[in-house]
Amino acid sequence: MQKKQTQESCPRTSDKRSDSQLQLEGVFVDLDPRIQRAVAAEGYVSPTPIQEQCIPHLLEGRDLLGSAQTGTGKTAAFSLPLLERLATRSRRPAKGTPRALIMAPTRELAAQIGESIRTYGRFLSISHTVVFGGVNQFSQVKALNRGVDVLVATPGRLLDLMGQGHIHLEQVEVFILDEVDRMLDMGFLPDIKRVLQKVPTDRQTLFFSATLPPKMVTLAHSMVRDPVRVTITPDKPAVESIDQKVLFVGKKNKDALLVSLLKEQGVGKVLVFTQMKHAANKVTEKLAAAGIRGAAIHGNKSQSARTRALDGFRSGRIRVLVATDVAARGLDVDDITHVINYDLPMEAETYVHRIGRTARAGADGDAISFCCAEDRSFLRDIEKLLGQPVPAQMEHAYHCNDSFHSTLPAPKNFGRGRSGRPRNRSNAARPSHRRPRRRR
Ligand code: AMP
């Protein structure tokens, strides 16, 4: 399992050199010198296709309807011109009255966008804050009261704080909706519509979604005016740049197989997916017992534990992150060498989302899936979606012929709640302001 030579589609210097040594290219040179400095300090040289296509129009104040996935450089595509606009028409924001609102489906994505705003705006005096549910609102309200230029928010907490009078949207000049398809999947459409009623009609609107089926375009057109349309198909579809393998294994041997893979050469930063939260915990314990530093993230973990785990994973202090699908949404970590599906997902599309966590920004990556007898039907669905079989690796110490030959249908109620809805779409995905509050 040797890691392949990475192939960069976003040219990026290998180290973060002093920005004075770097020469920026393309639309980057039209940006405010302070933003250029921040971009150069990140090691970027030339804009990605989405940046090349969006930035000039956004600098002119046009609305935008964009179809692009994470990993394309989308966050900088909207953050850089936003910062430029706010910096050149600088004015002090009043208490709780942001000049720009960015809505994102999950707290992880919202936090990542906030981080990008901080990074690209580090030489400007632009303030920002991120609000999301699942944590005490005290520090969020305190930040809002100081006045922020940019507010990044998940829908539930945004409406909560608006309802309590901590956020007022009448000064919003730029309204950005990121990953709208996921927000709709998570049932946030009514929330988006409520927010829309509060933002001024005279604004710049950016609407981003991984896919833009006709229904989504209709929704988008109720929000944007004469938008520029940008569609970015990654150079190589994610799955084609990923070396995929399936290993047939008995359920009881999954832990041992995982540990043996993690000890192989060339296996660096690894994201492991489990179907259930308790499995994520159990796997992490098994790794610890084998002397492998791992951490679990899932919906039952406190926000601070999730942030700690993610920071540790990003910095390399934690080599293996074990996650459920909901917790991993929007997760953006650059140098994941392997995605391991400890459990195959019930939905084939989820498989594509999962394995796309490796091979970010044009690099190659490996995706290894464990398949036990009960998972066989999930594998069939995945192969149907991909239009090709996932290559099987039979030579390994825990190969299980029964799993390989299994014709079992999907287990009844596998990973589903009583309602029959997949569990990973219930609690964690429900807008937080509607969730009954439980004492911890
Ligand atoms: P995003 O699609 O916004 O999640 O970005 C994916 C990754 O690409 C992030 O880690 C960015 O830091 C990186 N990136 C964004 N723009 C560039 C660029 N112009 N050159 C190199 N890397 C970039």
XYZ file of C-alpha atoms and ligand atoms in Angstrom:
463
model
C 0.000 0.000 0.000
C 2.561 2.531 -1.059
C 1.294 6.118 -1.153
C 1.415 7.316 -4.718
C 3.247 10.420 -5.788
C 0.846 13.267 -5.082
C -0.259 15.256 -8.067
C -1.230 18.819 -7.233
C -4.009 20.460 -9.176
C -3.760 23.504 -6.869
C -0.122 24.501 -7.241
C 1.066 25.149 -3.746
C 4.576 25.606 -2.499
C 5.682 22.660 -0.443
C 6.624 24.819 2.492
C 5.220 28.066 3.796
C 8.004 30.357 2.606
C 8.278 34.011 3.395
C 5.671 35.740 1.206
C 8.218 38.183 -0.181
C 9.738 35.268 -2.107
C 6.484 34.395 -3.809
C 5.038 35.714 -7.022
C 1.286 35.407 -7.236
C -0.427 34.726 -10.534
C -3.780 35.291 -12.283
C -6.667 36.995 -10.510
C -4.729 37.002 -7.244
C -2.769 40.037 -8.451
C -5.982 42.119 -8.578
C -6.544 41.715 -4.856
C -5.673 44.166 -2.110
C -1.937 43.796 -1.328
C -2.737 42.827 2.250
C -4.900 39.952 1.013
C -2.193 38.960 -1.491
C 0.247 38.808 1.402
C -2.024 36.444 3.298
C -2.578 34.278 0.199
C 1.157 34.119 -0.459
C 1.842 33.247 3.156
C -0.460 30.229 2.695
C 1.821 29.043 -0.062
C -0.680 29.530 -2.895
C 0.790 30.615 -6.197
C -1.956 30.516 -8.795
C -5.729 30.519 -8.397
C -7.698 27.305 -8.768
C -10.235 27.229 -11.650
C -13.125 28.203 -9.387
C -11.132 31.123 -8.005
C -10.140 32.212 -11.513
C -13.769 32.125 -12.596
C -15.469 33.625 -9.527
C -13.170 36.300 -8.165
C -13.365 38.878 -11.002
C -17.198 38.797 -11.031
C -17.485 38.880 -7.280
C -15.156 41.872 -7.132
C -17.612 43.617 -9.468
C -20.408 42.876 -7.020
C -22.220 40.279 -9.175
C -24.401 37.553 -7.664
C -23.205 34.014 -8.197
C -24.691 30.590 -8.622
C -21.927 28.070 -8.234
C -21.789 24.321 -8.535
C -18.606 23.132 -6.876
C -17.511 20.677 -4.248
C -15.162 21.209 -1.355
C -11.579 20.567 -2.322
C -11.791 22.895 -5.333
C -10.683 26.035 -3.472
C -14.268 27.257 -3.148
C -13.824 28.856 0.287
C -11.085 31.196 -0.919
C -13.108 31.857 -4.088
C -15.796 33.548 -2.018
C -13.750 34.705 1.002
C -11.105 36.689 -0.871
C -13.479 39.012 -2.776
C -15.668 39.303 0.309
C -12.709 40.513 2.364
C -11.696 42.863 -0.428
C -15.156 44.431 -0.473
C -15.328 44.817 3.295
C -11.812 46.232 3.502
C -12.265 48.797 0.757
C -15.641 49.996 2.016
C -14.589 49.801 5.614
C -16.988 50.902 8.337
C -17.387 49.780 11.914
C -20.150 47.214 12.288
C -22.724 47.951 14.999
C -23.414 45.493 17.812
C -24.936 42.241 16.484
C -25.239 43.671 12.992
C -22.892 41.849 10.581
C -22.051 43.167 7.131
C -21.718 39.700 5.676
C -23.522 36.477 6.554
C -22.219 33.043 5.552
C -24.533 30.097 6.204
C -23.167 26.556 6.322
C -24.860 23.236 7.166
C -22.567 21.967 9.928
C -20.516 23.360 12.755
C -17.354 21.790 11.358
C -17.809 23.491 8.003
C -18.767 26.788 9.675
C -15.629 26.614 11.838
C -13.495 25.873 8.795
C -14.913 28.841 6.908
C -14.263 31.011 9.970
C -10.684 29.759 9.987
C -10.286 30.693 6.309
C -11.657 34.195 6.932
C -9.131 34.556 9.752
C -6.277 33.284 7.557
C -7.003 35.384 4.477
C -7.964 38.459 6.505
C -5.027 38.363 8.897
C -3.496 41.602 7.594
C -6.827 43.449 7.500
C -8.829 44.844 10.363
C -11.920 42.780 9.582
C -13.643 41.052 12.467
C -15.525 37.790 12.211
C -17.171 35.221 14.419
C -18.682 31.796 14.024
C -21.919 30.711 15.696
C -23.187 27.139 15.846
C -25.253 24.977 18.138
C -24.162 22.370 20.636
C -22.098 24.794 22.711
C -22.960 27.510 25.199
C -23.962 30.694 23.415
C -22.294 33.025 25.946
C -18.999 33.639 24.136
C -20.792 33.824 20.779
C -23.074 36.578 22.081
C -20.104 38.390 23.597
C -18.333 38.389 20.221
C -21.482 39.578 18.455
C -21.878 42.415 20.935
C -18.435 43.701 20.063
C -19.639 44.048 16.462
C -18.504 41.739 13.658
C -18.019 42.306 9.949
C -18.467 38.662 8.974
C -20.784 36.205 10.675
C -20.486 32.515 9.814
C -23.445 30.531 11.131
C -25.287 27.262 11.040
C -29.035 27.762 10.534
C -30.324 26.592 13.932
C -28.131 28.736 16.170
C -28.462 31.698 13.803
C -32.258 31.682 14.170
C -31.981 31.102 17.927
C -29.783 34.171 18.344
C -31.905 36.235 15.964
C -34.965 35.291 18.000
C -33.237 36.438 21.180
C -32.363 39.781 19.577
C -28.595 39.171 19.484
C -28.348 39.194 15.690
C -29.893 41.703 13.280
C -29.505 41.168 9.571
C -30.645 44.525 8.170
C -27.046 45.647 7.450
C -26.054 42.511 5.543
C -24.382 43.511 2.291
C -23.208 40.047 1.250
C -25.158 36.831 1.835
C -23.358 33.547 1.134
C -24.978 30.126 1.288
C -22.492 27.265 1.236
C -23.308 23.593 0.550
C -26.973 24.325 0.005
C -27.626 20.755 -1.113
C -26.526 19.516 2.305
C -28.576 22.155 4.088
C -31.623 20.918 2.199
C -30.746 17.269 2.949
C -30.664 18.210 6.608
C -34.089 19.834 6.476
C -32.935 23.453 6.710
C -35.039 24.835 3.842
C -37.623 26.515 6.123
C -34.764 28.045 8.132
C -33.093 29.395 5.008
C -36.391 30.958 3.965
C -36.808 32.613 7.364
C -33.312 34.065 7.207
C -33.925 35.253 3.655
C -36.887 37.349 4.822
C -34.576 39.260 7.158
C -31.659 40.071 4.856
C -31.993 43.258 2.763
C -33.067 42.745 -0.856
C -30.279 45.067 -1.943
C -27.379 42.708 -1.318
C -24.869 40.506 -3.089
C -25.844 36.829 -2.925
C -23.637 33.795 -3.510
C -25.258 30.383 -3.703
C -23.027 27.301 -3.677
C -24.088 23.698 -3.998
C -22.192 20.547 -4.988
C -24.969 19.735 -7.429
C -27.491 21.984 -9.120
C -30.495 19.918 -10.196
C -33.420 21.924 -11.689
C -35.220 22.165 -8.311
C -32.140 23.723 -6.740
C -31.767 26.191 -9.610
C -35.381 27.321 -9.076
C -34.675 27.844 -5.380
C -31.451 29.689 -6.171
C -33.211 32.021 -8.580
C -35.561 33.109 -5.807
C -32.470 34.456 -4.019
C -29.975 35.647 -6.634
C -30.249 38.395 -9.260
C -28.783 37.936 -12.721
C -26.110 35.601 -11.356
C -22.891 34.489 -12.946
C -23.098 30.685 -13.331
C -19.970 28.761 -12.455
C -19.711 24.991 -12.667
C -16.536 23.296 -11.595
C -16.071 19.665 -12.368
C -12.917 18.564 -10.610
C -10.037 17.828 -13.038
C -10.339 14.208 -12.182
C -13.531 13.011 -10.581
C -12.585 12.246 -6.994
C -13.099 8.508 -7.280
C -10.806 8.186 -10.284
C -7.830 9.605 -8.453
C -8.373 7.263 -5.524
C -6.943 3.797 -5.324
C -9.923 1.795 -4.059
C -9.819 -1.667 -2.562
C -12.247 -3.898 -0.746
C -11.084 -6.467 1.814
C -13.474 -9.253 2.784
C -13.327 -9.928 6.477
C -15.386 -11.496 9.240
C -16.993 -9.007 11.589
C -14.898 -10.199 14.539
C -11.620 -9.637 12.711
C -12.215 -6.054 11.629
C -10.212 -4.571 14.527
C -7.228 -6.842 13.956
C -7.294 -6.093 10.226
C -7.443 -2.362 10.916
C -4.503 -2.476 13.289
C -2.423 -4.501 10.836
C -3.178 -2.062 7.993
C -2.340 0.941 10.137
C 1.042 -0.578 10.853
C 1.907 -0.941 7.164
C 4.439 1.369 5.562
C 3.133 4.385 3.659
C -0.009 4.612 5.718
C 0.066 8.116 7.167
C -2.908 10.166 8.238
C -5.985 7.978 8.202
C -9.687 8.701 8.465
C -11.693 5.656 9.563
C -15.459 5.578 9.139
C -17.797 3.589 11.318
C -21.541 3.398 10.944
C -22.396 3.890 14.611
C -21.134 6.220 17.320
C -20.395 3.462 19.833
C -18.369 1.598 17.199
C -16.229 4.729 16.710
C -15.471 4.719 20.449
C -14.731 1.003 20.507
C -12.411 1.151 17.527
C -10.497 4.051 19.105
C -10.055 1.996 22.281
C -8.726 -0.972 20.266
C -6.259 1.312 18.520
C -5.065 2.712 21.832
C -4.546 -0.848 23.086
C -2.405 -1.502 20.006
C -0.364 1.649 20.688
C -1.875 3.715 17.858
C -2.868 7.313 18.602
C -6.434 7.850 17.510
C -9.475 9.893 18.439
C -13.177 9.521 17.745
C -15.578 12.213 16.570
C -19.313 11.739 16.516
C -22.482 13.484 17.557
C -22.283 12.402 21.205
C -18.928 14.073 21.736
C -18.894 17.576 23.139
C -17.928 20.348 20.774
C -14.672 20.918 22.642
C -13.757 17.224 22.362
C -14.494 17.322 18.623
C -12.440 20.470 18.135
C -9.568 18.966 20.129
C -9.659 15.781 18.057
C -9.789 17.689 14.768
C -6.962 20.022 15.751
C -4.875 17.041 16.831
C -5.582 15.287 13.530
C -4.760 18.392 11.488
C -1.505 18.989 13.310
C -0.516 15.317 13.038
C -0.540 14.733 16.785
C -3.347 12.230 16.188
C -2.716 9.907 13.261
C -6.067 8.194 13.037
C -9.442 9.894 13.272
C -12.419 7.577 13.665
C -15.633 9.276 12.605
C -19.270 8.758 11.828
C -20.641 10.307 8.651
C -22.432 13.204 10.275
C -19.401 14.214 12.341
C -17.164 14.091 9.269
C -19.372 16.350 7.131
C -17.436 19.266 5.703
C -14.238 17.973 7.275
C -11.343 19.470 5.376
C -7.955 18.044 6.211
C -5.410 18.202 3.430
C -3.027 15.317 3.811
C -5.195 12.294 4.555
C -3.393 9.378 2.881
C -6.058 6.731 3.508
C -9.769 6.544 4.110
C -10.783 3.252 5.667
C -14.400 2.173 5.700
C -14.459 0.041 8.818
C -18.171 -0.300 8.066
C -19.506 0.252 4.577
C -22.130 2.985 4.404
C -25.768 2.117 3.773
C -26.037 4.701 1.025
C -23.772 4.449 -1.988
C -23.456 8.256 -2.326
C -22.035 8.375 1.184
C -19.211 6.098 0.011
C -18.224 8.658 -2.619
C -18.337 11.491 -0.046
C -16.240 9.465 2.371
C -13.476 8.432 0.024
C -13.294 12.001 -1.336
C -11.752 13.006 2.001
C -8.500 11.668 0.679
C -7.189 12.943 -2.669
C -7.920 16.564 -1.720
C -6.929 19.379 -4.041
C -5.918 17.022 -6.815
C -3.674 14.691 -4.806
C -4.058 10.911 -5.019
C -5.227 8.796 -2.110
C -6.210 5.312 -1.005
C -9.594 4.076 0.091
C -9.879 0.687 1.758
C -13.251 -0.816 2.588
C -13.940 -3.708 4.921
C -16.807 -5.872 3.794
C -18.326 -8.525 6.013
C -21.223 -10.783 5.018
C -23.859 -8.301 6.209
C -22.291 -5.476 4.172
C -22.382 -7.355 0.865
C -25.534 -5.646 -0.419
C -24.090 -2.212 0.409
C -21.039 -3.069 -1.682
C -23.296 -4.092 -4.580
C -25.074 -0.699 -4.393
C -21.759 1.139 -4.341
C -20.470 -0.758 -7.360
C -23.725 -0.030 -9.180
C -23.302 3.700 -8.499
C -19.645 3.679 -9.546
C -20.478 1.645 -12.638
C -17.568 -0.690 -11.898
C -16.476 -3.184 -9.275
C -14.275 -2.087 -6.399
C -11.090 -4.189 -6.797
C -10.899 -6.892 -4.140
C -7.706 -7.690 -2.278
C -7.881 -11.313 -1.211
C -4.334 -11.739 0.059
C -4.444 -10.606 3.620
C -4.292 -12.412 6.926
C -7.975 -11.976 7.745
C -9.584 -12.779 4.388
C -13.020 -14.331 4.877
C -14.499 -16.415 2.069
C -17.989 -16.374 3.597
C -18.041 -12.587 3.387
C -16.805 -12.741 -0.179
C -19.482 -15.200 -1.290
C -22.281 -13.781 0.837
C -25.580 -13.108 -0.885
C -27.213 -11.764 2.277
C -29.592 -8.867 1.789
C -29.054 -5.667 3.807
C -29.772 -6.330 7.473
C -33.187 -5.106 8.537
C -33.111 -1.833 10.486
C -29.361 -1.671 10.106
C -28.417 1.701 11.506
C -32.011 2.855 11.454
C -34.158 4.301 14.170
C -37.667 3.136 14.940
C -39.056 5.397 12.274
C -37.003 3.505 9.713
C -35.058 6.690 8.857
C -31.331 6.219 8.837
C -30.017 7.047 12.272
C -27.371 9.379 10.938
C -30.053 11.657 9.562
C -32.064 11.890 12.759
C -30.612 13.521 15.860
C -27.389 15.016 14.694
C -28.840 16.352 11.486
C -31.974 17.953 12.860
C -31.842 21.751 13.105
C -30.705 22.366 16.647
C -33.226 25.081 17.521
C -36.020 22.576 17.055
C -34.361 19.831 19.015
C -35.742 19.425 22.487
C -33.019 20.399 24.923
C -31.738 17.563 27.050
C -29.828 17.916 30.245
C -26.303 16.523 30.021
P -11.877 24.240 -0.286
O -12.431 23.771 -1.577
O -12.182 25.649 -0.012
O -12.248 23.313 0.839
O -10.253 24.190 -0.396
C -9.546 22.982 -0.503
C -8.075 23.127 -0.135
O -7.371 23.794 -1.180
C -7.832 23.941 1.124
O -6.985 23.213 1.957
C -7.145 25.197 0.671
O -6.189 25.630 1.610
C -6.489 24.769 -0.636
N -6.424 25.881 -1.616
C -7.380 26.798 -1.864
N -6.979 27.642 -2.836
C -5.746 27.247 -3.212
C -4.804 27.705 -4.197
N -5.080 28.725 -4.988
N -3.636 27.062 -4.291
C -3.365 26.009 -3.485
N -4.196 25.502 -2.557
C -5.382 26.107 -2.426
